Structure formats: structure tokens, C-alpha cells
Tab-separated table of C-alpha atoms in Angstrom:
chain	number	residue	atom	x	y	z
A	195	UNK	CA	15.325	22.986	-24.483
A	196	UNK	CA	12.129	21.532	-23.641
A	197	UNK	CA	10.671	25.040	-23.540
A	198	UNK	CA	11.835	25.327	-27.177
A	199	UNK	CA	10.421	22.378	-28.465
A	200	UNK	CA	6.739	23.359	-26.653
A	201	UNK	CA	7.153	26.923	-28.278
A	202	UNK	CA	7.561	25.537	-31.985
A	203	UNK	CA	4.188	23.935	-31.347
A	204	UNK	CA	2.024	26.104	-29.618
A	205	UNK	CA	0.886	29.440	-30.286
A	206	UNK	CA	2.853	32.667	-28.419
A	207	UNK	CA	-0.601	32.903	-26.038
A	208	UNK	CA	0.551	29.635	-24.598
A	209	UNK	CA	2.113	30.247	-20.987
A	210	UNK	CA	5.044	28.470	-20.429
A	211	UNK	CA	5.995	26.857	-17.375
A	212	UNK	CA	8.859	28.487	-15.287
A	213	UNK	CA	10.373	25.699	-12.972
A	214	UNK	CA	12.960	28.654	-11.722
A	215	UNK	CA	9.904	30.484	-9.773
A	216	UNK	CA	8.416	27.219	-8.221
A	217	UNK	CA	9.754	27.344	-4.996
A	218	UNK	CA	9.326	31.498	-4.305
A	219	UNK	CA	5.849	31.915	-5.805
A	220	UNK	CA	4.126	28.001	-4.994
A	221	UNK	CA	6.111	26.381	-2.170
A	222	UNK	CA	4.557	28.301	1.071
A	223	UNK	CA	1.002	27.832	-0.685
A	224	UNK	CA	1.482	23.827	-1.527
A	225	UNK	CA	2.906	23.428	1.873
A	226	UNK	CA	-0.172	24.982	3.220
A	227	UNK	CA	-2.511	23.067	1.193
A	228	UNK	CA	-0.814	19.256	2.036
A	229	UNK	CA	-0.619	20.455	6.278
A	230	UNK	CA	-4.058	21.356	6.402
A	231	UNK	CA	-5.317	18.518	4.764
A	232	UNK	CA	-2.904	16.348	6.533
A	233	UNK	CA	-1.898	17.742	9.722
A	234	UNK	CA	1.678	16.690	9.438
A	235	UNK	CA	4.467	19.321	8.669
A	236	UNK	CA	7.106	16.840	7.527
A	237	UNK	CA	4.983	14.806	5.770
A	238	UNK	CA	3.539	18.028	3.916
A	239	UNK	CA	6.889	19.164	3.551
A	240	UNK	CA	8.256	15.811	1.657
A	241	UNK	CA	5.296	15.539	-0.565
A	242	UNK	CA	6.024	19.585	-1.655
A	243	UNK	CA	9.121	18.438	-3.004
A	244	UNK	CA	7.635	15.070	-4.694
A	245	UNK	CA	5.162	17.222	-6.368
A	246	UNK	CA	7.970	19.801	-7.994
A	247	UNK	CA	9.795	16.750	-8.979
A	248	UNK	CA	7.167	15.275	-10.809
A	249	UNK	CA	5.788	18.141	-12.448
A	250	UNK	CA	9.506	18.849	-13.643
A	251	UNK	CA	9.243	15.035	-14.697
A	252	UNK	CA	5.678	16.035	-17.220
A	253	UNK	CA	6.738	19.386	-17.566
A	254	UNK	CA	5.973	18.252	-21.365
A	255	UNK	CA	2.425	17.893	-20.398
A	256	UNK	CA	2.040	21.111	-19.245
A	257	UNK	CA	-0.469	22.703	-21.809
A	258	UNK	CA	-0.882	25.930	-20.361
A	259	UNK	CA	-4.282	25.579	-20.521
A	260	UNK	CA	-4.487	25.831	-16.408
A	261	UNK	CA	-1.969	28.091	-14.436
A	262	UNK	CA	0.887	26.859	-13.081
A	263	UNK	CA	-0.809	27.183	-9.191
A	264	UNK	CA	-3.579	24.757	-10.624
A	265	UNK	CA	-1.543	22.128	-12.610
A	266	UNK	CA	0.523	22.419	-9.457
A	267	UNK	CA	-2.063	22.000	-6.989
A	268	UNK	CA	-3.670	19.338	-8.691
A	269	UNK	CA	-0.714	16.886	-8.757
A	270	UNK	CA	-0.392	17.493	-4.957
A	271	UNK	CA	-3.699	16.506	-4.595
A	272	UNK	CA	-3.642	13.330	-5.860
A	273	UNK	CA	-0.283	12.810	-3.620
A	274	UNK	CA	-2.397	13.807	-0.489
A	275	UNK	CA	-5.143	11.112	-1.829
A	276	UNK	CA	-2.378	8.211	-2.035
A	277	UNK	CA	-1.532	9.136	1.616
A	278	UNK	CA	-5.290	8.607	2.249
A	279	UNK	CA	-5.132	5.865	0.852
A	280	UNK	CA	-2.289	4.286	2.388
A	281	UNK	CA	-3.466	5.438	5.588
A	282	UNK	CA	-6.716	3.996	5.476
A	283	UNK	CA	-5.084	0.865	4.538
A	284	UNK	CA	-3.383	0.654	7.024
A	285	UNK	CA	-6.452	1.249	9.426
A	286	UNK	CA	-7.839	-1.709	8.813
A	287	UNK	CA	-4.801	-3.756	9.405
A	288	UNK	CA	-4.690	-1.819	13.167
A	289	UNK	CA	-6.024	-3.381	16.240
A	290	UNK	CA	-6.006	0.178	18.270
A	291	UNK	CA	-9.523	0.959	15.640
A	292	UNK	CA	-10.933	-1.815	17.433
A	293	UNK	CA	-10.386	-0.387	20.817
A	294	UNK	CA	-11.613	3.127	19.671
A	295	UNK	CA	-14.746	1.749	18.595
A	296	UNK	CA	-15.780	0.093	21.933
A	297	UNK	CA	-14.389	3.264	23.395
A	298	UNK	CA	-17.185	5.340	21.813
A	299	UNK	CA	-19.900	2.967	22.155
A	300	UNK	CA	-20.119	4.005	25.466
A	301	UNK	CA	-21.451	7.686	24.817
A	302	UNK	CA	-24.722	6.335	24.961
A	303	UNK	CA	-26.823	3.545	26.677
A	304	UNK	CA	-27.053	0.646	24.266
A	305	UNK	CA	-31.117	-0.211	25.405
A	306	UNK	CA	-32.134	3.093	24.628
A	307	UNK	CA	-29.474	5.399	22.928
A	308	UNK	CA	-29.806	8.034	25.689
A	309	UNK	CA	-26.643	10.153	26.240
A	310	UNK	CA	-24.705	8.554	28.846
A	311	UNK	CA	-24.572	11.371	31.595
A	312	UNK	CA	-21.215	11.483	31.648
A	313	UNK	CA	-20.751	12.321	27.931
A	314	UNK	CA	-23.475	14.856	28.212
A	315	UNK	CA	-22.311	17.977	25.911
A	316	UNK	CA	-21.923	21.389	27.727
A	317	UNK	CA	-21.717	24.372	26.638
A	318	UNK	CA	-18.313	25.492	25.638
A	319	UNK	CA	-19.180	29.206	26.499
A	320	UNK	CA	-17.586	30.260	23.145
A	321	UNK	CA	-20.041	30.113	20.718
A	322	UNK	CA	-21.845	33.428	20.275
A	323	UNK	CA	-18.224	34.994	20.336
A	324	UNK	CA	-17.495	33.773	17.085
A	325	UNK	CA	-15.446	30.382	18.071
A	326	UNK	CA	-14.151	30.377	14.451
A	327	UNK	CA	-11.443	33.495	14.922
A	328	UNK	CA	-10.454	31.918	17.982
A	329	UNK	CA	-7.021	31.009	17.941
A	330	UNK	CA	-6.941	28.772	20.971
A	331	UNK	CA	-10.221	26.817	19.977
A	332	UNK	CA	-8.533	25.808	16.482
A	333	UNK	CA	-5.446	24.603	17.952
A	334	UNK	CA	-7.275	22.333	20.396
A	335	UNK	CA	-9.608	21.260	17.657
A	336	UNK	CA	-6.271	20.773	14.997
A	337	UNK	CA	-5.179	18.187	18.103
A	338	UNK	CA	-8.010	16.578	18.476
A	339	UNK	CA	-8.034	15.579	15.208
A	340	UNK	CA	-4.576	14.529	15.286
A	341	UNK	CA	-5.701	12.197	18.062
A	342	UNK	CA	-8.127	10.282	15.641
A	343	UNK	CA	-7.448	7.343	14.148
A	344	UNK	CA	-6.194	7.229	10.624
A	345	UNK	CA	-8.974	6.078	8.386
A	346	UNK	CA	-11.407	8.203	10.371
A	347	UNK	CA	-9.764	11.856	9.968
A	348	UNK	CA	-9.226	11.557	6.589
A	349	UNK	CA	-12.947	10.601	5.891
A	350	UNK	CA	-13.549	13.689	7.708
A	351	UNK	CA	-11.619	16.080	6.432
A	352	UNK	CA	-12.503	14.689	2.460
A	353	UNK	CA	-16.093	15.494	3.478
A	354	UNK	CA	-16.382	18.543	5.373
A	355	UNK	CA	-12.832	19.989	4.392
A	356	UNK	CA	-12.834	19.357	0.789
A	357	UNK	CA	-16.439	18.571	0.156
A	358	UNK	CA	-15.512	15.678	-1.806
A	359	UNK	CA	-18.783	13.674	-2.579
A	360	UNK	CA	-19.638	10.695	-0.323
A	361	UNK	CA	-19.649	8.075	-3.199
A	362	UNK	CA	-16.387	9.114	-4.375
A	363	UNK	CA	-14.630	8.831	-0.675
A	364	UNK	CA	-16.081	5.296	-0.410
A	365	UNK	CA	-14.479	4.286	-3.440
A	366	UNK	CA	-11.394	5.803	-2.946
A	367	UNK	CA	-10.932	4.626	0.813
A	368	UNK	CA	-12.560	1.779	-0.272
A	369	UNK	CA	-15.359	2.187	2.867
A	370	UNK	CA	-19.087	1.062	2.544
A	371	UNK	CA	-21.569	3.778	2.827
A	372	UNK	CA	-23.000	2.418	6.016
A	373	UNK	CA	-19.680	2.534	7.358
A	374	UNK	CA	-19.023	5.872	6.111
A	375	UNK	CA	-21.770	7.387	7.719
A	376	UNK	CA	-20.519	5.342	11.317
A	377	UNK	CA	-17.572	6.796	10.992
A	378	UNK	CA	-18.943	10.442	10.316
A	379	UNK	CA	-20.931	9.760	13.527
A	380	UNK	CA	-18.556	8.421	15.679
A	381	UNK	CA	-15.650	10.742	14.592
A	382	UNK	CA	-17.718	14.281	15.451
A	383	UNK	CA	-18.866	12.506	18.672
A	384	UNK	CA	-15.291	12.375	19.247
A	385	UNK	CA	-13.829	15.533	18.296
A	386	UNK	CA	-16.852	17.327	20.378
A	387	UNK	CA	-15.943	14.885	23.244
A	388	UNK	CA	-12.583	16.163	23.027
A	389	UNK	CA	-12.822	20.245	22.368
A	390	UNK	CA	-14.968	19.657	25.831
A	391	UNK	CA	-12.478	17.979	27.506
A	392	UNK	CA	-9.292	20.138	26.819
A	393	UNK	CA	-11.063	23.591	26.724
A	394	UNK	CA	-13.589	23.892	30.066
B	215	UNK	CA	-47.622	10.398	7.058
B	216	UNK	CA	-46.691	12.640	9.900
B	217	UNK	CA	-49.623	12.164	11.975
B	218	UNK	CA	-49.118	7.935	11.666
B	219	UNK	CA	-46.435	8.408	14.278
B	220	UNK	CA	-48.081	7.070	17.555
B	221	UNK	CA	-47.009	7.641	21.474
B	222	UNK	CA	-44.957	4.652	21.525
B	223	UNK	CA	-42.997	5.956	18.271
B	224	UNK	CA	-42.351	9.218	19.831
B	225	UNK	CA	-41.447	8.394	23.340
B	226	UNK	CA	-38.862	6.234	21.084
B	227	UNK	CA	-37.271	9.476	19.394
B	228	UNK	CA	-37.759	11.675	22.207
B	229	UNK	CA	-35.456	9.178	23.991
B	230	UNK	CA	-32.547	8.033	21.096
B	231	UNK	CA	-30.330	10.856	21.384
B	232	UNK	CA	-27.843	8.399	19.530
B	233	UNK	CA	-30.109	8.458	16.721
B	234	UNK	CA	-30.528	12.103	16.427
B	235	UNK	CA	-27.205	12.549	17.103
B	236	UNK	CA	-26.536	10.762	13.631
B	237	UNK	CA	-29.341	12.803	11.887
B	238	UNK	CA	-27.809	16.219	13.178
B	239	UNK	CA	-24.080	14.488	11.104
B	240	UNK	CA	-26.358	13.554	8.474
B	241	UNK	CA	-28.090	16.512	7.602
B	242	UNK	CA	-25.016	18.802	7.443
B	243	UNK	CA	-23.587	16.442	4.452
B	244	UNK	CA	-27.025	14.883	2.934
B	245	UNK	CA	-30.694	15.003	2.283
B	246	UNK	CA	-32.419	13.176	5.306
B	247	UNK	CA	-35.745	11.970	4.542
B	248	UNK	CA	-39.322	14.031	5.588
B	249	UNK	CA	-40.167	11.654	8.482
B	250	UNK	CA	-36.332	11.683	9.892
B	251	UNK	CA	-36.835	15.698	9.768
B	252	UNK	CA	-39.938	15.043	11.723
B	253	UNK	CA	-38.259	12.851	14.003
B	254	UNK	CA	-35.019	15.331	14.969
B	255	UNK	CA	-37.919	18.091	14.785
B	256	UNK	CA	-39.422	16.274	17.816
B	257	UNK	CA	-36.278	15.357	19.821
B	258	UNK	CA	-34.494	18.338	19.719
B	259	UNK	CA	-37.761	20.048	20.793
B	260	UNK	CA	-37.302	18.162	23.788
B	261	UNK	CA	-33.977	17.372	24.077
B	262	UNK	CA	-31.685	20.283	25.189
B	263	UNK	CA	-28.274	18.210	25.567
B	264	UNK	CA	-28.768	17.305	21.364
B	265	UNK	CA	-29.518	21.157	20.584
B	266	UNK	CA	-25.684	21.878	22.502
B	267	UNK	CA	-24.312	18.926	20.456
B	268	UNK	CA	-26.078	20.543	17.352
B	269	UNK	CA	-24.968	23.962	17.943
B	270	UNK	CA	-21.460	22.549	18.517
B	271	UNK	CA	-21.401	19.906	15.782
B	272	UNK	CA	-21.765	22.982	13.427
B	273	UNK	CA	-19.329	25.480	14.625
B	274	UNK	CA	-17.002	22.211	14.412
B	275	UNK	CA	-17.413	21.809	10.784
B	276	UNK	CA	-17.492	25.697	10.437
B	277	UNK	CA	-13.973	25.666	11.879
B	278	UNK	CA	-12.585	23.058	9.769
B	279	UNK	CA	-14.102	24.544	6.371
B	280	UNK	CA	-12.546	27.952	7.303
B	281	UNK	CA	-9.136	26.381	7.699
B	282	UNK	CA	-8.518	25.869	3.749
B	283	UNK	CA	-8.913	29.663	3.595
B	284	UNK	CA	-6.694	30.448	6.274
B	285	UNK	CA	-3.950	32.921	5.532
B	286	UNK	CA	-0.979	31.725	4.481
B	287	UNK	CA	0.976	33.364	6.349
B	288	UNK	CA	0.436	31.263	9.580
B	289	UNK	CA	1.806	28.028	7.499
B	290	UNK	CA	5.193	29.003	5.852
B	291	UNK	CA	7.967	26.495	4.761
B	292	UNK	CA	11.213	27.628	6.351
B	293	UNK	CA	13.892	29.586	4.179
B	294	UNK	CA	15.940	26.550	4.814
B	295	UNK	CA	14.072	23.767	3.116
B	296	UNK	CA	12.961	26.096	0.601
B	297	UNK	CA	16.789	27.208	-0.849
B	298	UNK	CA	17.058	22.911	-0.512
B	299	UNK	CA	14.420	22.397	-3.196
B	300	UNK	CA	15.554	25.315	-4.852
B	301	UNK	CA	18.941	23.668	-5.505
B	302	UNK	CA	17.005	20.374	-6.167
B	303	UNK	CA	15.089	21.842	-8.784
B	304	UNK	CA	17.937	23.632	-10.095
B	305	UNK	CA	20.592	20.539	-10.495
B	306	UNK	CA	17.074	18.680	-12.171
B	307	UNK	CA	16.693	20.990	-15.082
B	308	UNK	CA	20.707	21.151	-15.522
B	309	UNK	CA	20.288	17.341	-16.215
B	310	UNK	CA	17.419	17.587	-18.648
């Protein structure tokens, strides 16, 4: 019906949407997109099926003028943003930040800012053998993020997983620049800290 | 400019691996300015430790970039959930 009333408009070049074909041509790729971004299956999984329901919801709004796969993607990415947002939220509210941040102040001296030997990085023998096709290495790494806290993997993975720019992540996590760049720091100090520790 | 930077200054960078720790982050995301270039120039000259944390800090974000392209194949939605949003989608449009 709706289809229908979207033909009389537009002219025949206009593609309409096919709700039918969602799930076998779009759900493995959403689902992909929202657990790499967020490194939660369920939670990926739930916000899959919030984003079919609301595009069925503006299916009116659905110009064609995008594919489906975009107009798709793009309403799961602003459901992945929310998440970032309630997540940073909730950072700020959480005492355990507190503790990680004294935690890392130790990986250097605080008179000079020389490494403290005993978070000296070593080689992790892996990197002229192309680390990046190494199956292993990326799980460990996917874990260590998981171990971060909240607010600071999804500033990471904004900035060097989605490139967003630094002004808009500030905004949108609602983070001061100087504290964006901290957390940068502090957050690949971490993950490093941690690749070393789980794979020597 | 460059040459203004004096013994004491230097011994100071050659020393703050903290500091070039956060220009090695900084440079993979921004513009840093000529002098901090100088400055990471002359640390990581003499600073082998920061060259490994270089070297690893990039094959980190490397890694994480390359995920978004991963396959797809190695993140599927099981059959199961998918014939549940099927039906979801289906008793949806039977409403409209």
C-alpha cells in the first residue's frame, strides 16, 4: 500500500524499498557493522532488529535516492552513536575510571616522564610478519579493548576506526579536547600494555 | 627556531618519554607543530624503548582500521535470530 502511494509520486527510476529482502541481503552485514564498532554480539544483535523496525517505521522517507544498504546503514549508525553516548554517560558517573586512571599514571615516573622499567615496551616479535593477518594477535587485541573502560573505547574506536573528526567526538561524547587527547594517550598506552602482556 | 633549543631543553626531551609518547598518539590523528616534530625527532633518536612503542602504536591502529573491512563471513547472525526478525518484519508490514 505504502509502496503504491510512493509509486504515484515518483518517477519508475525510483527504487523502491523491499522490507521482504532485509533480513537475507542486510542482516549479516549490519550485524557486522554494530559488533565491530561495539564489541558486543547481543547488543549488535538487538540494535539489528531496532534498526529494521524503524526503517519499516519511515519506510515513507525512503527516497531512493541512497540504496537500501546505505539508508540502512546510516540509521544503525546513529543507534551505535546513542550507545556511545549512553555509555560515556555513564563513565562519568563510574568510580572504577577513577581507579584506571591512577592505574596508568604509573607507566612513567611523575619527576621526569621516563618509562617506568617495568612498563618498558618489548618487542612483540610479530611485526615484520605482517601482525595484521594474524588471527591470534586480533583476538587478543579485540579483548583488550573489551577490557577498557567505557568512555575510553568508544573515543577510540570513533577516531581510529571510523575516522570521525576530533571536534565532532567531543561534542558528541560531550569530552573536552584536552581530555580527548588524555584519553587517546592513556587508552593506546593501555591496549599496548596489554597485547604485551597476554601475547609474550 | 630549531637551533634556540639549548642543552637543558634537550636533555628535557631526550628524557620525557611520556611526552613523546603523546606526540607519537598525536601525530597519527593530527598536525603536531614544527618544534614538537623536532622534539620526537630528537627523542626517538635516542630513545629505543619509544621507537618499539611507535612501531607498535601503529600496527595497533593498523589492526583496528582493517577490522571494518574484514570479511563478513567471520561475523554472521545465526539462522535462528535471523528467521526471528524475519517473522518480525513480516507480522509488521501485515499490520501496516
Amino acid at each position: 500500500m505504502q509502496a503504491d502511494k510512493t509509486l504515484t509520486i515518483k518517477t519508475q527510476e525510483v527504487v523502491l524499498p523491499n522490507p521482504q529482502q532485509w533480513v537475507l541481503l542486510y542482516a549479516d552485514y549490519l550485524f557486522g557493522f554494530a559488533v565491530t564498532r561495539l564489541n558486543d554480539e547481543n547488543l549488535a544483535k538487538d540494535l539489528v532488529q531496532e534498526t529494521f523496525l524503524a526503517a519499516l517505521e519511515k519506510i515513507d522517507l525512503f527516497k531512493g535516492e541512497s540504496s537500501e544498504k546505505t539508508w540502512l546503514t546510516a540509521i544503525l549508525k546513529n543507534k551505535v552513536i546513542d550507545v556511545y553516548r549512553k555509555n560515556a554517560s555513564a563513565f562519568t558517573k563510574n568510580i572504577l575510571v577513577k581507579e584506571a586512571l591512577q592505574d596508568q599514571a604509573d607507566f612513567f615516573e611523575t619527576s621526569d616522564g621516563h618509562w617506568n622499567p617495568v612498563h618498558w615496551p618489548k618487542e612483540f616479535g610479530v611485526e615484520n610478519q605482517e601482525p595484521l593477518l594474524n588471527k591470534e594477535f586480533n583476538q587478543i587485541l579485540q579483548k583488550c579493548m573489551q577490557k577498557l573502560p567505557a568512555l575510553w573505547s568508544v573515543v577510540f574506536t570513533m577516531k581510529h576506526m571510523d575516522d570521525e573528526p576530533t571536534d565532532l567526538i567531543c561534542s558528541t561524547l560531550k569530552v573536552s579536547p584536552a581530555n580527548f587527547w588524555v584519553i587517546i594517550h592513556r587508552t593506546k598506552l593501555n591496549l599496548r600494555a596489554c597485547l604485551q602482556k597476554n601475547w609474550i | 627556531m630549531m637551533d634556540e633549543l639549548d642543552k637543558a631543553e634537550i636533555r628535557k626531551i631526550a628524557y620525557n618519554c611520556k611526552k613523546a609518547t603523546f606526540l607519537i598518539e598525536k601525530k597519527q590523528i593530527d598536525k603536531i607543530t614544527i618544534r614538537e616534530e623536532l622534539e620526537l625527532k630528537i627523542h626517538l633518536a635516542g630513545c629505543s624503548v619509544c621507537r618499539i612503542f611507535q612501531q607498535q602504536s601503529i600496527i595497533i591502529n593498523q589492526m583496528v582500521k582493517s577490522w571494518i573491512n574484514s570479511s563478513p563471513q567471520e561475523k554472521k547472525l545465526d539462522e535462528n535470530y535471523k528467521n526471528q526478525l524475519q517473522n518480525i518484519i513480516q507480522n509488521r508490514i501485515k499490520k501496516n
